[in-house]
CSV table of C-alpha atoms in Angstrom, one decimal:
chain,number,residue,atom,x,y,z
A,1,PRO,CA,-111.2,21.3,66.0
A,2,ILE,CA,-108.9,23.7,64.2
A,3,THR,CA,-110.7,26.3,62.1
A,4,PRO,CA,-109.3,27.5,58.8
A,5,ILE,CA,-108.1,30.8,60.3
A,6,LYS,CA,-106.3,29.0,63.2
A,7,SER,CA,-104.8,26.6,60.7
A,8,ILE,CA,-103.4,29.5,58.6
A,9,MET,CA,-102.0,31.1,61.7
A,10,TYR,CA,-100.3,27.9,62.9
A,11,LYS,CA,-98.8,27.4,59.4
A,12,LEU,CA,-97.5,31.0,59.4
A,13,ALA,CA,-96.0,30.5,62.8
A,14,LEU,CA,-94.4,27.3,61.7
A,15,CYS,CA,-92.9,28.9,58.6
A,16,SER,CA,-91.5,31.7,60.7
A,17,LEU,CA,-89.9,29.2,63.1
A,18,LEU,CA,-88.4,27.3,60.2
A,19,ALA,CA,-87.1,30.4,58.6
A,20,GLY,CA,-85.5,31.5,61.9
A,21,SER,CA,-84.0,28.1,62.4
A,22,ALA,CA,-82.5,28.1,58.9
A,23,ALA,CA,-81.0,31.5,59.5
A,24,ALA,CA,-79.6,30.5,62.8
A,25,PHE,CA,-77.8,27.5,61.4
A,26,ALA,CA,-76.5,29.3,58.3
A,27,PRO,CA,-72.8,30.3,58.4
A,28,SER,CA,-72.0,34.0,58.3
A,29,PRO,CA,-71.0,35.5,55.0
A,30,GLN,CA,-67.6,36.4,56.3
A,31,SER,CA,-66.8,32.8,57.2
A,32,ALA,CA,-68.5,31.1,54.1
A,33,ARG,CA,-66.3,29.1,51.8
A,34,ALA,CA,-66.8,27.4,48.5
A,35,SER,CA,-65.3,24.2,49.7
A,36,THR,CA,-67.6,21.7,51.4
A,37,SER,CA,-65.0,20.8,53.9
A,38,LEU,CA,-64.9,22.7,57.2
A,39,ALA,CA,-61.5,24.0,58.2
A,40,ALA,CA,-60.6,25.6,61.5
A,41,SER,CA,-60.6,29.1,59.8
A,42,ASP,CA,-64.2,28.6,58.7
A,43,VAL,CA,-65.5,28.8,62.3
A,44,VAL,CA,-67.0,32.1,63.3
A,45,LYS,CA,-65.0,33.9,66.0
A,46,GLY,CA,-66.1,35.9,69.0
A,47,PRO,CA,-65.0,37.1,72.4
A,48,TYR,CA,-65.5,33.7,73.9
A,49,ASP,CA,-64.7,31.5,70.8
A,50,SER,CA,-62.5,29.2,72.9
A,51,GLU,CA,-65.3,28.5,75.5
A,52,LEU,CA,-67.5,25.4,75.8
A,53,GLY,CA,-70.2,25.5,73.2
A,54,ALA,CA,-68.3,27.4,70.5
A,55,GLN,CA,-67.8,24.6,68.1
A,56,ALA,CA,-68.2,23.6,64.5
A,57,PRO,CA,-70.0,24.3,62.3
A,58,LEU,CA,-71.2,27.7,63.8
A,59,GLY,CA,-68.3,28.5,66.1
A,60,PHE,CA,-69.1,31.3,68.5
A,61,PHE,CA,-72.8,32.0,67.8
A,62,ASP,CA,-74.3,35.0,69.4
A,63,PRO,CA,-76.7,36.7,66.9
A,64,PHE,CA,-78.3,39.0,69.4
A,65,GLY,CA,-75.0,40.2,70.9
A,66,MET,CA,-75.9,39.1,74.4
A,67,THR,CA,-72.2,38.6,75.4
A,68,ALA,CA,-71.0,41.9,73.8
A,69,GLY,CA,-69.1,43.8,76.4
A,70,GLN,CA,-69.9,41.3,79.1
A,71,ASP,CA,-67.4,39.9,81.6
A,72,LYS,CA,-66.6,36.2,82.1
A,73,GLU,CA,-69.0,36.0,85.1
A,74,LYS,CA,-71.9,37.2,83.0
A,75,PHE,CA,-70.9,34.7,80.2
A,76,GLU,CA,-70.8,31.8,82.7
A,77,HIS,CA,-74.3,32.8,83.9
A,78,LEU,CA,-75.7,32.8,80.3
A,79,ARG,CA,-74.0,29.5,79.7
A,80,TRP,CA,-75.7,28.1,82.8
A,81,VAL,CA,-79.1,29.4,81.7
A,82,GLU,CA,-78.6,27.6,78.3
A,83,LEU,CA,-77.5,24.4,80.0
A,84,LYS,CA,-80.5,24.5,82.4
A,85,HIS,CA,-83.0,25.1,79.6
A,86,GLY,CA,-81.4,22.3,77.6
A,87,ARG,CA,-81.8,19.8,80.5
A,88,ILE,CA,-85.4,20.8,81.0
A,89,ALA,CA,-86.0,20.4,77.3
A,90,MET,CA,-84.5,16.9,77.2
A,91,LEU,CA,-86.8,15.9,80.1
A,92,ALA,CA,-89.7,17.5,78.3
A,93,VAL,CA,-89.0,15.6,75.0
A,94,VAL,CA,-88.7,12.2,76.8
A,95,GLY,CA,-91.8,12.9,79.0
A,96,TYR,CA,-93.8,13.9,75.9
A,97,LEU,CA,-92.9,10.9,73.9
A,98,VAL,CA,-93.5,8.5,76.8
A,99,THR,CA,-96.9,9.8,77.6
A,100,TYR,CA,-97.8,10.2,74.0
A,101,ALA,CA,-97.1,6.4,73.6
A,102,GLY,CA,-99.6,5.7,76.4
A,103,VAL,CA,-97.4,5.1,79.4
A,104,ARG,CA,-98.9,6.4,82.6
A,105,PHE,CA,-98.3,6.3,86.3
A,106,PRO,CA,-100.9,4.3,88.3
A,107,GLY,CA,-104.0,6.4,88.8
A,108,ALA,CA,-103.2,8.7,85.9
A,109,GLU,CA,-104.5,6.5,83.2
A,110,ASP,CA,-107.2,9.1,82.2
A,111,ILE,CA,-104.8,12.0,81.9
A,112,PRO,CA,-104.3,12.8,78.2
A,113,SER,CA,-100.9,13.7,76.7
A,114,GLY,CA,-99.7,17.1,75.4
A,115,PHE,CA,-101.3,20.4,76.1
A,116,ALA,CA,-104.6,18.7,77.1
A,117,ALA,CA,-102.9,17.4,80.2
A,118,PHE,CA,-102.7,20.8,81.8
A,119,SER,CA,-106.5,21.1,82.2
A,120,ALA,CA,-106.9,17.5,83.3
A,121,LEU,CA,-104.3,17.4,86.1
A,122,PRO,CA,-105.8,17.5,89.6
A,123,GLY,CA,-105.0,20.7,91.6
A,124,GLN,CA,-103.1,18.8,94.2
A,125,VAL,CA,-100.8,17.3,91.5
A,126,VAL,CA,-100.1,20.8,90.2
A,127,ALA,CA,-99.4,22.1,93.7
A,128,GLN,CA,-97.0,19.1,94.3
A,129,MET,CA,-95.1,19.8,91.1
A,130,GLY,CA,-94.8,23.5,92.0
A,131,PHE,CA,-93.5,22.7,95.5
A,132,THR,CA,-91.0,20.2,94.2
A,133,LEU,CA,-89.6,22.8,91.7
A,134,PHE,CA,-89.4,25.4,94.5
A,135,LEU,CA,-87.4,23.0,96.7
A,136,MET,CA,-85.0,22.1,93.8
A,137,GLU,CA,-84.4,25.8,93.1
A,138,ALA,CA,-84.0,26.7,96.8
A,139,ALA,CA,-81.5,23.9,97.4
A,140,ASN,CA,-79.1,25.2,94.8
A,141,SER,CA,-79.4,28.9,95.4
A,142,PRO,CA,-77.8,31.4,95.1
A,143,THR,CA,-74.9,29.5,93.4
A,144,PRO,CA,-76.1,26.3,91.6
A,145,GLY,CA,-74.4,23.2,92.9
A,146,THR,CA,-73.1,24.5,96.3
A,147,TYR,CA,-75.4,22.4,98.5
A,148,ASN,CA,-73.8,20.3,101.3
A,149,ASN,CA,-70.6,22.5,101.1
A,150,PHE,CA,-69.8,21.0,97.7
A,151,GLU,CA,-67.6,23.1,95.4
A,152,PRO,CA,-68.8,22.6,91.8
A,153,GLU,CA,-66.4,22.6,88.9
A,154,PHE,CA,-68.9,24.6,86.8
A,155,MET,CA,-72.4,26.1,87.1
A,156,GLY,CA,-74.7,23.1,86.7
A,157,ASP,CA,-72.4,20.6,88.5
A,158,PHE,CA,-75.0,19.1,90.8
A,159,ARG,CA,-73.1,16.2,92.2
A,160,ASN,CA,-73.3,17.8,95.6
A,161,GLY,CA,-70.7,15.5,97.1
A,162,ALA,CA,-72.9,12.4,96.5
A,163,LEU,CA,-72.9,11.4,92.8
A,164,ASP,CA,-69.6,11.2,91.0
A,165,PHE,CA,-69.5,8.2,88.6
A,166,GLY,CA,-65.7,8.6,88.3
A,167,TRP,CA,-65.9,12.2,87.1
A,168,ASP,CA,-63.0,13.4,89.2
A,169,SER,CA,-60.7,10.7,87.8
A,170,LYS,CA,-61.2,11.8,84.2
A,171,SER,CA,-59.0,14.2,82.2
A,172,ASP,CA,-60.0,17.8,81.5
A,173,GLU,CA,-60.3,17.0,77.8
A,174,TRP,CA,-62.7,14.1,78.5
A,175,LYS,CA,-64.8,16.3,80.8
A,176,LYS,CA,-65.0,19.1,78.2
A,177,LYS,CA,-66.1,16.6,75.6
A,178,LYS,CA,-68.9,15.2,77.8
A,179,ARG,CA,-70.0,18.7,78.7
A,180,ALA,CA,-70.1,19.7,75.1
A,181,ILE,CA,-72.2,16.6,74.3
A,182,GLU,CA,-74.7,17.5,77.0
A,183,LEU,CA,-74.9,21.1,75.8
A,184,ASN,CA,-75.5,20.0,72.2
A,185,ASN,CA,-78.1,17.5,73.2
A,186,GLY,CA,-79.9,20.2,75.2
A,187,ARG,CA,-79.8,22.5,72.2
A,188,ALA,CA,-81.3,19.8,70.0
A,189,ALA,CA,-84.0,19.1,72.6
A,190,GLN,CA,-85.0,22.7,72.8
A,191,MET,CA,-85.6,22.6,69.0
A,192,GLY,CA,-87.3,19.2,69.4
A,193,ILE,CA,-89.8,20.1,72.0
A,194,LEU,CA,-90.6,23.4,70.2
A,195,GLY,CA,-91.3,21.4,67.0
A,196,ILE,CA,-93.5,18.9,68.9
A,197,MET,CA,-95.6,21.6,70.4
A,198,VAL,CA,-96.0,23.4,67.1
A,199,HIS,CA,-97.1,20.2,65.3
A,200,GLU,CA,-99.5,19.4,68.1
A,201,LYS,CA,-101.2,22.8,67.6
A,202,LEU,CA,-101.1,22.2,63.8
A,203,GLY,CA,-103.0,19.0,64.4
A,204,ASN,CA,-100.6,16.7,62.4
A,205,LEU,CA,-98.6,15.3,65.3
A,206,ASP,CA,-99.9,11.8,64.6
A,207,THR,CA,-98.3,12.0,61.1
A,208,ILE,CA,-94.8,12.3,62.5
A,209,LEU,CA,-95.4,10.3,65.7
A,210,PRO,CA,-97.7,7.4,64.6
A,211,PHE,CA,-97.3,5.4,67.8
A,212,GLN,CA,-100.0,6.8,70.0
A,213,ASN,CA,-102.2,4.4,71.9
């Protein structure tokens, strides 16, 4: 049960997250316009404003100045970190919603969903998960995607000479569009899983996800 003090703390944390999110998605004063339409000149500019991910309505968004004075190699590394976190977050959102709805693997019917699952997982399952993650990281180090002598087009290209689905036959414009979609979905998923975790701790997750079995 959530005590009044914990409830207040969770609400304060949620308010802080919402305030930070609102500030993150607000356009800068220099680029603000009275018109409701978004012109190309409205987009915030930066040292990498033509790179993937710098798109309307925020343009190049780097509030902490992490790319200031950094070379292209460092920028590509930061882009890969964002892409990787986005992919993990997308899996996390799907996994959370599926288990919250009551879907389980055979033998895991008694494992609860959410944070409660951590203490209920058998030790051998945790060890198996850790070993799997270790192998996945080791297979794509030091340069992600270079397994099996495969030369990736970008950091995060994990086709590894096996999976293609016609990617090589597509135009550069099509590829950039698809990569931008994945990047934006990952950004949304990072916000989504954060919101789910906060609402679980607030104790009102059943209000926004009323389909638990």
